[in-house]
């Protein structure tokens, strides 16, 4: 039985751009995810490795060898939120990101080997059940991992030391991804994408959510919603 039959619907994505309970700190901790969900996610990874990765393509997933792929494990996941094109076009300056966020009911896991991130895997909640989602992607995963690693320094630069929440925010119509950080007073977005300069942003820089959304609104106006998913 292949992975498609096993999980009803599998979305496979190679080299593509890269809730739910919010976490104090940098991501979900595995203790906060029910054992059943973690087991399903790890089993999904095993099935992907077994059915998709081989001696010819392991490097496409960021692995150094097929044997390395076989010992890969999941890191702590992020909940995923989406901002739709129409909502972005209607953004009003000063309102922040919260009102725009749509719960994708998705967990984004880094796929790791000996503490180093290689690629990513997602699981998606559908009709009350988890199914395997996207697997693959290297370039954007590296950007997200870099942003995650820089997060303590970036938060310190904004004097954020109190409790905060993080998640992954995607804007599919712009092929844009961010780490989202919120504390009791403010919301921030950290770009983690390919060619952020096209939106006059820089990866690894921390911006207020309003600053980013005000910029992106202008780019969103140029997109025909009938031509995007």
mmCIF file of C-alpha atoms in Angstrom:
data_model
loop_
_atom_site.group_PDB
_atom_site.id
_atom_site.type_symbol
_atom_site.label_atom_id
_atom_site.label_comp_id
_atom_site.label_asym_id
_atom_site.label_seq_id
_atom_site.Cartn_x
_atom_site.Cartn_y
_atom_site.Cartn_z
ATOM 1 C CA UNK A 1 0.000 0.000 0.000
ATOM 2 C CA UNK A 2 1.497 3.342 -0.978
ATOM 3 C CA UNK A 3 1.424 6.470 1.150
ATOM 4 C CA UNK A 4 -1.434 8.021 -0.835
ATOM 5 C CA UNK A 5 -3.788 5.158 -0.066
ATOM 6 C CA UNK A 6 -2.634 5.009 3.499
ATOM 7 C CA UNK A 7 -3.433 8.592 4.331
ATOM 8 C CA UNK A 8 -6.209 9.311 1.828
ATOM 9 C CA UNK A 9 -4.552 12.407 0.419
ATOM 10 C CA UNK A 10 -0.888 13.347 0.428
ATOM 11 C CA UNK A 11 0.420 16.598 -0.884
ATOM 12 C CA UNK A 12 4.026 16.095 -1.977
ATOM 13 C CA UNK A 13 6.152 19.156 -2.564
ATOM 14 C CA UNK A 14 9.836 19.181 -3.477
ATOM 15 C CA UNK A 15 11.890 22.355 -3.265
ATOM 16 C CA UNK A 16 8.956 24.624 -2.607
ATOM 17 C CA UNK A 17 8.475 27.543 -0.226
ATOM 18 C CA UNK A 18 7.581 26.774 2.797
ATOM 19 C CA UNK A 19 -3.112 26.489 15.327
ATOM 20 C CA UNK A 20 -3.988 25.171 17.294
ATOM 21 C CA UNK A 21 -2.294 25.818 20.529
ATOM 22 C CA UNK A 22 0.029 28.793 20.886
ATOM 23 C CA UNK A 23 3.238 28.264 22.742
ATOM 24 C CA UNK A 24 5.216 30.246 25.258
ATOM 25 C CA UNK A 25 8.707 30.302 23.754
ATOM 26 C CA UNK A 26 9.832 29.504 20.226
ATOM 27 C CA UNK A 27 7.457 26.771 19.024
ATOM 28 C CA UNK A 28 5.231 23.974 20.160
ATOM 29 C CA UNK A 29 6.975 21.747 22.645
ATOM 30 C CA UNK A 30 6.449 18.097 21.913
ATOM 31 C CA UNK A 31 4.991 17.697 25.407
ATOM 32 C CA UNK A 32 2.124 19.990 24.378
ATOM 33 C CA UNK A 33 1.179 17.817 21.431
ATOM 34 C CA UNK A 34 -0.829 14.730 22.193
ATOM 35 C CA UNK A 35 1.082 11.503 21.906
ATOM 36 C CA UNK A 36 -1.173 10.275 19.115
ATOM 37 C CA UNK A 37 -0.390 13.303 16.949
ATOM 38 C CA UNK A 38 3.342 12.972 17.494
ATOM 39 C CA UNK A 39 3.224 9.287 16.672
ATOM 40 C CA UNK A 40 1.267 9.980 13.510
ATOM 41 C CA UNK A 41 3.705 12.676 12.420
ATOM 42 C CA UNK A 42 6.760 10.496 13.002
ATOM 43 C CA UNK A 43 5.110 7.562 11.224
ATOM 44 C CA UNK A 44 4.301 9.857 8.286
ATOM 45 C CA UNK A 45 7.958 10.842 8.092
ATOM 46 C CA UNK A 46 8.965 7.188 8.074
ATOM 47 C CA UNK A 47 6.551 6.496 5.225
ATOM 48 C CA UNK A 48 7.800 9.449 3.205
ATOM 49 C CA UNK A 49 11.397 8.329 3.603
ATOM 50 C CA UNK A 50 10.513 4.765 2.656
ATOM 51 C CA UNK A 51 8.332 5.604 -0.352
ATOM 52 C CA UNK A 52 9.895 8.747 -1.779
ATOM 53 C CA UNK A 53 13.557 9.162 -0.887
ATOM 54 C CA UNK A 54 16.119 7.010 -2.686
ATOM 55 C CA UNK A 55 19.782 6.979 -3.718
ATOM 56 C CA UNK A 56 19.066 9.267 -6.677
ATOM 57 C CA UNK A 57 17.152 12.046 -4.938
ATOM 58 C CA UNK A 58 18.172 12.223 -1.252
ATOM 59 C CA UNK A 59 20.218 15.377 -1.888
ATOM 60 C CA UNK A 60 17.094 17.144 -3.205
ATOM 61 C CA UNK A 61 15.760 16.959 0.346
ATOM 62 C CA UNK A 62 18.921 18.278 1.939
ATOM 63 C CA UNK A 63 20.164 14.912 3.168
ATOM 64 C CA UNK A 64 23.809 13.936 2.847
ATOM 65 C CA UNK A 65 23.006 10.275 2.269
ATOM 66 C CA UNK A 66 20.109 7.854 2.140
ATOM 67 C CA UNK A 67 21.214 6.426 5.466
ATOM 68 C CA UNK A 68 21.008 9.889 6.985
ATOM 69 C CA UNK A 69 17.410 10.224 5.769
ATOM 70 C CA UNK A 70 16.538 6.949 7.473
ATOM 71 C CA UNK A 71 17.561 8.267 10.900
ATOM 72 C CA UNK A 72 15.813 11.635 10.542
ATOM 73 C CA UNK A 73 13.502 12.736 13.341
ATOM 74 C CA UNK A 74 11.049 15.574 13.811
ATOM 75 C CA UNK A 75 11.843 18.734 15.717
ATOM 76 C CA UNK A 76 9.381 20.932 17.575
ATOM 77 C CA UNK A 77 6.620 22.098 15.224
ATOM 78 C CA UNK A 78 5.054 25.459 14.516
ATOM 79 C CA UNK A 79 1.342 26.043 14.063
ATOM 80 C CA UNK A 80 0.625 27.522 10.640
ATOM 81 C CA UNK A 81 -1.561 30.531 9.918
ATOM 82 C CA UNK A 82 -2.578 31.938 6.546
ATOM 83 C CA UNK A 83 -3.265 35.492 5.398
ATOM 84 C CA UNK A 84 -5.550 35.599 2.361
ATOM 85 C CA UNK A 85 -5.148 37.987 -0.546
ATOM 86 C CA UNK A 86 -8.466 39.800 -0.103
ATOM 87 C CA UNK A 87 -7.872 40.304 3.613
ATOM 88 C CA UNK A 88 -4.429 41.709 2.900
ATOM 89 C CA UNK A 89 -5.816 44.077 0.273
ATOM 90 C CA UNK A 90 -8.299 45.371 2.834
ATOM 91 C CA UNK A 91 -5.766 45.806 5.614
ATOM 92 C CA UNK A 92 -6.152 49.009 7.618
ATOM 93 C CA UNK A 93 -2.967 50.519 8.960
ATOM 94 C CA UNK A 94 -2.526 50.126 12.691
ATOM 95 C CA UNK A 95 -4.825 47.134 13.154
ATOM 96 C CA UNK A 96 -2.092 44.451 13.263
ATOM 97 C CA UNK A 97 -2.062 40.889 12.029
ATOM 98 C CA UNK A 98 -4.435 39.086 14.397
ATOM 99 C CA UNK A 99 -7.634 39.937 12.551
ATOM 100 C CA UNK A 100 -6.181 38.613 9.280
ATOM 101 C CA UNK A 101 -4.888 35.256 10.488
ATOM 102 C CA UNK A 102 -6.694 32.144 9.316
ATOM 103 C CA UNK A 103 -5.957 28.904 11.115
ATOM 104 C CA UNK A 104 -4.562 26.460 8.541
ATOM 105 C CA UNK A 105 -5.010 23.616 11.039
ATOM 106 C CA UNK A 106 -1.522 22.534 10.127
ATOM 107 C CA UNK A 107 1.623 21.679 12.075
ATOM 108 C CA UNK A 108 4.947 22.463 10.398
ATOM 109 C CA UNK A 109 7.785 20.191 11.564
ATOM 110 C CA UNK A 110 11.485 20.601 10.851
ATOM 111 C CA UNK A 111 12.977 17.279 9.758
ATOM 112 C CA UNK A 112 16.254 16.931 11.609
ATOM 113 C CA UNK A 113 19.379 14.779 11.658
ATOM 114 C CA UNK A 114 21.575 15.030 14.747
ATOM 115 C CA UNK A 115 20.197 18.436 15.623
ATOM 116 C CA UNK A 116 20.508 19.912 12.118
ATOM 117 C CA UNK A 117 17.463 20.752 10.005
ATOM 118 C CA UNK A 118 17.330 19.126 6.568
ATOM 119 C CA UNK A 119 13.801 19.709 5.272
ATOM 120 C CA UNK A 120 10.239 19.990 6.567
ATOM 121 C CA UNK A 121 7.066 17.974 6.874
ATOM 122 C CA UNK A 122 3.532 19.100 7.633
ATOM 123 C CA UNK A 123 0.503 17.310 8.994
ATOM 124 C CA UNK A 124 -2.972 18.712 8.420
ATOM 125 C CA UNK A 125 -6.134 18.299 10.461
ATOM 126 C CA UNK A 126 -9.068 17.420 8.209
ATOM 127 C CA UNK A 127 -12.516 16.315 9.370
ATOM 128 C CA UNK A 128 -11.161 15.783 12.856
ATOM 129 C CA UNK A 129 -8.292 13.571 11.724
ATOM 130 C CA UNK A 130 -4.654 14.223 10.948
ATOM 131 C CA UNK A 131 -3.404 13.488 7.438
ATOM 132 C CA UNK A 132 0.073 13.739 5.960
ATOM 133 C CA UNK A 133 0.718 17.082 4.268
ATOM 134 C CA UNK A 134 3.596 18.668 2.395
ATOM 135 C CA UNK A 135 7.013 17.080 2.575
ATOM 136 C CA UNK A 136 10.145 18.625 1.124
ATOM 137 C CA UNK A 137 11.605 22.012 0.476
ATOM 138 C CA UNK A 138 15.128 23.047 1.360
ATOM 139 C CA UNK A 139 15.722 26.701 0.533
ATOM 140 C CA UNK A 140 12.788 28.175 2.437
ATOM 141 C CA UNK A 141 13.269 25.704 5.289
ATOM 142 C CA UNK A 142 16.785 27.048 5.718
ATOM 143 C CA UNK A 143 15.426 30.589 5.852
ATOM 144 C CA UNK A 144 12.902 29.626 8.522
ATOM 145 C CA UNK A 145 15.549 27.772 10.516
ATOM 146 C CA UNK A 146 17.856 30.780 10.339
ATOM 147 C CA UNK A 147 15.074 33.068 11.573
ATOM 148 C CA UNK A 148 14.339 30.671 14.420
ATOM 149 C CA UNK A 149 17.997 30.607 15.442
ATOM 150 C CA UNK A 150 18.186 34.404 15.355
ATOM 151 C CA UNK A 151 14.987 34.838 17.338
ATOM 152 C CA UNK A 152 16.520 35.269 20.839
ATOM 153 C CA UNK A 153 18.827 38.021 19.599
ATOM 154 C CA UNK A 154 16.047 39.732 17.651
ATOM 155 C CA UNK A 155 13.718 39.694 20.637
ATOM 156 C CA UNK A 156 16.428 41.108 22.848
ATOM 157 C CA UNK A 157 16.884 43.963 20.376
ATOM 158 C CA UNK A 158 13.227 44.868 20.974
ATOM 159 C CA UNK A 159 13.580 44.357 24.729
ATOM 160 C CA UNK A 160 11.116 41.475 24.644
ATOM 161 C CA UNK A 161 11.865 39.311 27.636
ATOM 162 C CA UNK A 162 8.360 38.492 28.869
ATOM 163 C CA UNK A 163 6.240 35.593 27.672
ATOM 164 C CA UNK A 164 5.625 35.507 23.950
ATOM 165 C CA UNK A 165 3.975 33.284 21.337
ATOM 166 C CA UNK A 166 5.256 32.210 17.941
ATOM 167 C CA UNK A 167 3.916 30.573 14.819
ATOM 168 C CA UNK A 168 4.519 30.372 11.095
ATOM 169 C CA UNK A 169 2.536 32.759 8.891
ATOM 170 C CA UNK A 170 2.156 32.166 5.153
ATOM 171 C CA UNK A 171 0.820 34.528 2.518
ATOM 172 C CA UNK A 172 0.391 32.136 -0.439
ATOM 173 C CA UNK A 173 -0.532 34.788 -3.014
ATOM 174 C CA UNK A 174 2.825 36.522 -2.424
ATOM 175 C CA UNK A 175 4.874 33.361 -1.794
ATOM 176 C CA UNK A 176 5.849 34.948 1.497
ATOM 177 C CA UNK A 177 6.540 33.313 4.865
ATOM 178 C CA UNK A 178 7.275 34.765 8.273
ATOM 179 C CA UNK A 179 7.840 33.833 11.858
ATOM 180 C CA UNK A 180 5.146 35.613 13.839
ATOM 181 C CA UNK A 181 5.908 36.716 17.385
ATOM 182 C CA UNK A 182 3.389 38.183 19.813
ATOM 183 C CA UNK A 183 3.721 39.319 23.373
ATOM 184 C CA UNK A 184 1.200 41.095 25.567
ATOM 185 C CA UNK A 185 1.693 44.426 23.813
ATOM 186 C CA UNK A 186 2.997 43.979 20.278
ATOM 187 C CA UNK A 187 3.085 41.758 17.193
ATOM 188 C CA UNK A 188 6.171 41.214 15.066
ATOM 189 C CA UNK A 189 6.948 39.476 11.768
ATOM 190 C CA UNK A 190 10.356 38.108 10.788
ATOM 191 C CA UNK A 191 10.681 37.428 7.030
ATOM 192 C CA UNK A 192 11.876 33.934 6.101
ATOM 193 C CA UNK A 193 11.503 33.651 2.339
ATOM 194 C CA UNK A 194 13.256 33.639 -1.011
ATOM 195 C CA UNK A 195 13.999 37.139 -2.348
ATOM 196 C CA UNK A 196 12.402 39.207 0.427
ATOM 197 C CA UNK A 197 13.875 42.315 -1.180
ATOM 198 C CA UNK A 198 11.073 42.255 -3.739
ATOM 199 C CA UNK A 199 8.852 43.425 -0.886
ATOM 200 C CA UNK A 200 11.467 45.831 0.488
ATOM 201 C CA UNK A 201 12.089 43.482 3.430
ATOM 202 C CA UNK A 202 15.111 41.571 4.734
ATOM 203 C CA UNK A 203 15.278 38.066 6.118
ATOM 204 C CA UNK A 204 16.483 37.935 9.689
ATOM 205 C CA UNK A 205 15.144 41.387 10.508
ATOM 206 C CA UNK A 206 12.319 41.915 12.977
ATOM 207 C CA UNK A 207 9.509 44.254 11.929
ATOM 208 C CA UNK A 208 6.268 45.260 13.545
ATOM 209 C CA UNK A 209 3.359 43.392 11.989
ATOM 210 C CA UNK A 210 1.810 46.688 10.935
ATOM 211 C CA UNK A 211 4.978 47.752 9.136
ATOM 212 C CA UNK A 212 5.099 44.537 7.117
ATOM 213 C CA UNK A 213 1.396 44.363 6.315
ATOM 214 C CA UNK A 214 1.294 48.000 5.226
ATOM 215 C CA UNK A 215 4.110 47.263 2.754
ATOM 216 C CA UNK A 216 2.592 44.032 1.486
ATOM 217 C CA UNK A 217 -0.821 45.590 1.004
ATOM 218 C CA UNK A 218 0.592 47.716 -1.807
ATOM 219 C CA UNK A 219 1.989 44.650 -3.588
ATOM 220 C CA UNK A 220 -1.254 42.733 -3.031
ATOM 221 C CA UNK A 221 -3.212 45.414 -4.879
ATOM 222 C CA UNK A 222 -1.420 44.424 -8.081
ATOM 223 C CA UNK A 223 -2.544 40.788 -7.902
ATOM 224 C CA UNK A 224 -5.761 39.562 -9.497
ATOM 225 C CA UNK A 225 -7.450 37.300 -6.953
ATOM 226 C CA UNK A 226 -8.967 35.317 -9.821
ATOM 227 C CA UNK A 227 -5.503 34.185 -10.874
ATOM 228 C CA UNK A 228 -4.303 32.868 -7.530
ATOM 229 C CA UNK A 229 -5.442 29.960 -5.420
#
